[in-house]
Each structure stands twice: as structure tokens, then as C-alpha cells.
CSV table of C-alpha atoms in Angstrom, one decimal:
chain,number,residue,atom,x,y,z
A,1,GLY,CA,106.1,72.0,92.9
A,2,ALA,CA,103.1,70.0,93.7
A,3,VAL,CA,100.0,70.7,91.6
A,4,VAL,CA,96.4,70.1,92.6
A,5,SER,CA,93.5,70.6,90.2
A,6,GLN,CA,89.8,70.9,90.7
A,7,HIS,CA,87.0,70.4,88.2
A,8,PRO,CA,84.8,72.1,87.5
A,9,SER,CA,86.1,75.6,88.3
A,10,ARG,CA,82.6,77.0,88.2
A,11,VAL,CA,79.2,75.3,88.2
A,12,ILE,CA,75.6,76.6,88.2
A,13,CYS,CA,72.9,74.1,89.1
A,14,LYS,CA,69.3,74.1,89.9
A,15,SER,CA,68.0,73.6,93.4
A,16,GLY,CA,67.4,69.9,94.2
A,17,THR,CA,70.1,68.6,91.9
A,18,SER,CA,73.4,67.1,92.9
A,19,VAL,CA,76.9,68.3,91.9
A,20,LYS,CA,80.2,66.5,92.0
A,21,ILE,CA,83.5,68.3,92.4
A,22,GLU,CA,86.7,66.5,91.7
A,23,CYS,CA,90.1,67.2,93.3
A,24,ARG,CA,93.2,65.7,91.8
A,25,SER,CA,96.8,65.7,92.8
A,26,LEU,CA,98.6,65.8,89.4
A,27,ASP,CA,102.2,65.0,90.2
A,28,PHE,CA,102.2,63.3,93.6
A,29,GLN,CA,100.3,60.8,95.6
A,30,ALA,CA,98.1,62.4,98.3
A,31,THR,CA,97.6,60.3,101.4
A,32,THR,CA,95.2,62.9,102.7
A,33,MET,CA,92.9,65.4,101.1
A,34,PHE,CA,91.0,68.2,102.8
A,35,TRP,CA,87.8,69.9,101.7
A,36,TYR,CA,87.2,73.5,102.6
A,37,ARG,CA,84.3,75.9,102.1
A,38,GLN,CA,84.7,79.7,101.9
A,39,PHE,CA,81.9,82.2,102.2
A,40,PRO,CA,82.3,85.7,100.7
A,41,LYS,CA,84.8,87.8,102.7
A,42,LYS,CA,85.3,84.9,105.1
A,43,SER,CA,88.1,82.5,105.8
A,44,LEU,CA,88.4,78.9,104.9
A,45,MET,CA,86.3,76.5,106.9
A,46,LEU,CA,87.4,72.9,107.0
A,47,MET,CA,84.5,70.6,106.1
A,48,ALA,CA,86.2,67.2,106.1
A,49,THR,CA,89.4,65.2,106.0
A,50,SER,CA,89.6,62.4,103.5
A,51,ASN,CA,92.1,59.6,103.6
A,52,GLU,CA,92.4,57.2,100.6
A,53,GLY,CA,90.5,54.0,101.1
A,54,SER,CA,88.7,55.0,104.3
A,55,LYS,CA,85.7,57.1,105.2
A,56,ALA,CA,86.0,60.8,105.5
A,57,THR,CA,86.1,62.5,108.8
A,58,TYR,CA,83.6,65.4,108.9
A,59,GLU,CA,83.9,68.5,111.1
A,60,GLN,CA,81.2,69.3,113.5
A,61,GLY,CA,78.2,70.8,111.9
A,62,VAL,CA,78.9,69.4,108.4
A,63,GLU,CA,76.2,67.0,107.2
A,64,LYS,CA,77.9,63.9,105.9
A,65,ASP,CA,74.8,62.8,104.0
A,66,LYS,CA,74.7,66.1,102.2
A,67,PHE,CA,78.4,66.5,101.4
A,68,LEU,CA,79.5,63.1,100.2
A,69,ILE,CA,83.2,62.6,100.0
A,70,ASN,CA,84.9,59.8,98.2
A,71,HIS,CA,88.7,59.3,98.1
A,72,ALA,CA,89.0,56.5,95.6
A,73,SER,CA,92.6,56.7,94.9
A,74,LEU,CA,95.8,58.4,96.0
A,75,THR,CA,95.3,61.1,93.4
A,76,LEU,CA,91.5,61.7,93.4
A,77,SER,CA,88.9,62.8,95.9
A,78,THR,CA,85.4,63.9,95.0
A,79,LEU,CA,82.9,66.0,96.9
A,80,THR,CA,79.3,65.6,95.9
A,81,VAL,CA,76.8,68.2,97.1
A,82,THR,CA,73.5,66.3,97.2
A,83,SER,CA,70.1,67.9,96.8
A,84,ALA,CA,71.8,71.3,96.5
A,85,HIS,CA,70.0,74.4,97.8
A,86,PRO,CA,70.8,78.1,97.3
A,87,GLU,CA,72.5,78.2,100.8
A,88,ASP,CA,75.0,75.7,99.5
A,89,SER,CA,76.3,78.3,97.1
A,90,SER,CA,79.9,78.9,98.0
A,91,PHE,CA,83.5,78.5,97.0
A,92,TYR,CA,84.8,75.0,97.6
A,93,ILE,CA,88.5,74.4,97.8
A,94,CYS,CA,90.4,71.1,98.2
A,95,SER,CA,93.9,70.6,99.4
A,96,ALA,CA,96.1,67.6,99.1
A,97,SER,CA,98.8,66.5,101.4
A,98,ARG,CA,101.7,64.1,100.7
A,99,ASP,CA,103.3,64.5,104.1
A,100,ARG,CA,101.9,65.8,107.3
A,101,TYR,CA,103.4,69.3,107.0
A,102,GLU,CA,102.4,70.5,103.6
A,103,GLN,CA,99.0,71.0,102.0
A,104,TYR,CA,98.7,72.1,98.4
A,105,PHE,CA,95.5,73.9,97.5
A,106,GLY,CA,93.5,73.4,94.4
A,107,PRO,CA,92.2,76.5,92.5
A,108,GLY,CA,88.7,76.1,93.9
A,109,THR,CA,85.2,75.6,92.6
A,110,ARG,CA,82.6,78.3,92.6
A,111,LEU,CA,79.1,76.7,93.1
A,112,THR,CA,76.0,78.6,92.5
A,113,VAL,CA,72.7,77.0,93.2
A,114,THR,CA,69.7,78.8,91.6
B,1,GLU,CA,88.5,75.0,121.5
B,2,ASP,CA,91.3,75.7,119.0
B,3,LYS,CA,91.2,79.1,117.4
B,4,VAL,CA,93.2,81.5,115.3
B,5,VAL,CA,92.6,85.2,115.3
B,6,GLN,CA,94.1,87.7,112.8
B,7,SER,CA,94.3,91.4,113.1
B,8,PRO,CA,93.6,93.8,111.6
B,9,LEU,CA,90.7,92.4,109.6
B,10,SER,CA,91.4,95.0,106.9
B,11,LEU,CA,94.1,97.5,106.1
B,12,VAL,CA,94.5,100.2,103.4
B,13,VAL,CA,98.0,101.6,102.7
B,14,HIS,CA,99.9,103.4,100.0
B,15,GLU,CA,102.6,101.9,97.9
B,16,GLY,CA,105.9,102.0,99.6
B,17,ASP,CA,104.4,101.6,103.1
B,18,THR,CA,105.4,98.8,105.4
B,19,VAL,CA,102.7,96.7,107.0
B,20,THR,CA,102.6,94.2,109.8
B,21,LEU,CA,99.9,91.6,110.0
B,22,ASN,CA,99.2,89.8,113.2
B,23,CYS,CA,98.1,86.2,114.0
B,24,SER,CA,97.5,84.9,117.5
B,25,TYR,CA,96.4,81.3,118.2
B,26,GLU,CA,95.3,78.8,120.8
B,27,VAL,CA,95.8,75.3,119.5
B,28,THR,CA,96.2,71.9,121.2
B,29,ASN,CA,99.6,70.4,120.4
B,30,PHE,CA,100.9,73.0,118.0
B,31,ARG,CA,102.9,71.7,115.1
B,32,SER,CA,103.3,74.6,112.7
B,33,LEU,CA,101.9,78.0,111.7
B,34,LEU,CA,101.5,78.9,108.0
B,35,TRP,CA,100.8,82.1,106.1
B,36,TYR,CA,99.0,82.2,102.8
B,37,LYS,CA,98.1,84.8,100.3
B,38,GLN,CA,94.8,84.6,98.6
B,39,GLU,CA,93.9,86.7,95.6
B,40,LYS,CA,91.0,85.6,93.5
B,41,LYS,CA,91.3,81.9,93.8
B,42,ALA,CA,92.8,79.4,96.2
B,43,PRO,CA,95.5,80.4,98.7
B,44,THR,CA,99.1,80.3,97.8
B,45,PHE,CA,101.7,79.3,100.3
B,46,LEU,CA,104.0,81.9,101.8
B,47,PHE,CA,105.7,80.6,104.9
B,48,MET,CA,105.7,77.7,107.4
B,49,LEU,CA,107.0,78.4,110.8
B,50,THR,CA,107.7,75.8,113.5
B,51,SER,CA,110.4,77.4,115.7
B,52,SER,CA,110.3,80.5,117.8
B,53,GLY,CA,112.4,83.5,117.0
B,54,ILE,CA,113.6,82.4,113.6
B,55,GLU,CA,112.7,84.8,110.9
B,56,LYS,CA,111.7,83.5,107.5
B,57,LYS,CA,112.2,85.8,104.6
B,58,SER,CA,111.2,85.9,101.0
B,59,GLY,CA,111.9,89.1,99.1
B,60,ARG,CA,109.9,91.9,100.8
B,61,LEU,CA,108.0,89.5,103.0
B,62,SER,CA,109.1,88.2,106.3
B,63,SER,CA,107.6,86.3,109.2
B,64,ILE,CA,108.4,85.3,112.7
B,65,LEU,CA,106.8,83.1,115.3
B,66,ASP,CA,106.7,83.5,119.1
B,67,LYS,CA,105.6,80.2,120.6
B,68,LYS,CA,105.7,81.5,124.1
B,69,GLU,CA,103.3,84.4,123.4
B,70,LEU,CA,101.4,82.3,120.8
B,71,PHE,CA,101.5,84.7,117.9
B,72,SER,CA,103.1,85.4,114.6
B,73,ILE,CA,103.6,88.4,112.5
B,74,LEU,CA,103.9,88.8,108.7
B,75,ASN,CA,105.8,91.9,107.6
B,76,ILE,CA,105.6,93.4,104.1
B,77,THR,CA,108.0,96.2,103.3
B,78,ALA,CA,107.9,98.6,100.4
B,79,THR,CA,104.4,97.4,99.5
B,80,GLN,CA,103.2,97.3,95.9
B,81,THR,CA,99.7,97.2,94.5
B,82,GLY,CA,100.3,93.6,93.6
B,83,ASP,CA,100.5,92.8,97.3
B,84,SER,CA,96.8,93.6,97.6
B,85,ALA,CA,95.1,90.3,98.7
B,86,VAL,CA,93.7,88.5,101.7
B,87,TYR,CA,96.4,87.1,103.9
B,88,LEU,CA,95.5,84.0,105.8
B,89,CYS,CA,97.1,82.6,108.9
B,90,ALA,CA,96.6,78.9,109.6
B,91,VAL,CA,97.8,76.7,112.5
B,92,GLU,CA,98.3,73.0,112.4
B,93,GLY,CA,97.6,71.0,115.5
B,94,ASN,CA,98.3,67.4,116.2
B,95,THR,CA,95.6,66.1,113.9
B,96,GLY,CA,97.2,67.5,110.8
B,97,LYS,CA,94.2,69.8,110.2
B,98,LEU,CA,94.7,73.4,109.4
B,99,ILE,CA,92.7,76.0,111.4
B,100,PHE,CA,92.4,79.3,109.6
B,101,GLY,CA,92.1,82.7,110.9
B,102,GLN,CA,89.6,85.2,109.5
B,103,GLY,CA,92.1,86.7,107.2
B,104,THR,CA,93.4,90.2,106.8
B,105,THR,CA,92.4,92.1,103.6
B,106,LEU,CA,95.2,94.3,102.5
B,107,GLN,CA,94.6,97.0,99.9
B,108,VAL,CA,97.6,98.8,98.6
B,109,LYS,CA,96.8,102.0,96.8
B,110,PRO,CA,99.1,103.5,94.1
């Protein structure tokens, strides 16, 4: 089966700092990667769609200058939360797709901004 | 606007009970409907449905799609405590993006 990893699994940072989260597809090439955010007891909210070698497409209401996404290769996408604030604390999950009908989810990253 | 609505939002049952979870949707250019189970971490895939009326089964779980009435159900028979989780329904439209419902939190008591 397809495996997607995320790193780190948990991060605590101070307000004003930036945090980078990596999403890797370990055994397949992902043409598209998706970044989701999940609040406590809420569903997954799609933040952006990332295609290798091109700019990410952000969902309405998601600040692209705050949540920087880079899809540098077919196996790696990164999400950088810039100038993090406590309200950015959340569970961030990536998924990777190798064809248009399947998405494989990473284990998620718990971000806490103090 | 595309949307996915799940019901109930939460459910408490006892081991051995059968549960039915509902998912209704309005999506432009429907491609597929997916069910996921989420415990502590990321969702794990259960089913993908693309055709009406064809039941998909995996052990005690089964699911079916009605594309005319725009809904799907997920059935779990003979529930066990290990079935306790959030069950997410997601629909894929023509853009390839998944639109998730709010989820149904299922608690199975011993």
C-alpha cells in the first residue's frame, strides 16, 4: 500500500516564529499533494492543492503568504506556517495522490503555538 | 456551493448493536464518494463508491451509494469497542479535491 509520512509529528513553537512541516510519499510518486487543517472535533478543511513544479492552489480564505507551500519534487511537499500565532495551533494533515481517484493521508502534525 | 452533510454528528451504542451512518451531498460533477475512519491520527480509507446501488463490503462494514438521491450510508454490524472513531464522508468533484463532511463520532460501549 501507499505510504505517506509527515515530519514532525508534533511541534511546539513560540508566537512569531515559522514552522515547516514536511510531507513525503515514501513508495510512490505523488503528482498532487493536498494540505488539510483540522480543528478539535471538526472535520478536515482543505487548505491548498499542490502540484509538483507549480504554484499551489489555495482555498478561499486561506492566506497564501502565511501558509507557504512548496512541492519541490514528486515525493516531497512542505507547508511553512510563517509568523505563527496561537490561532494557528491545529492538526495539519497532508495527503498524496498518484492518480486522480486515491488520496493517501499522512499521520498528521500537531502544531501548538505558545 | 459544494457541501457534504453527515448525520448523526454523534452516536453512542453498545457492543453488538448495528449502526447506520448517513452522508448526503451536493457536489458539482460528482466523481466519487469516500468513507474514512479517523481515530487518533489521520483518516484511514474504508470505501470508495462511484456507482449507485452497488454495495461495498469489508467484514462488518458495508456501504452503498444512491446517486439519484445524493446520499450514501455506512453500516456497521455487530459493533465492537474498536469501532469507536470518527467516521468521515468525503466527496470528490471534478477538480479532484475532497470535500469532507463534519464527521460522525461513534462511541461503542462494552
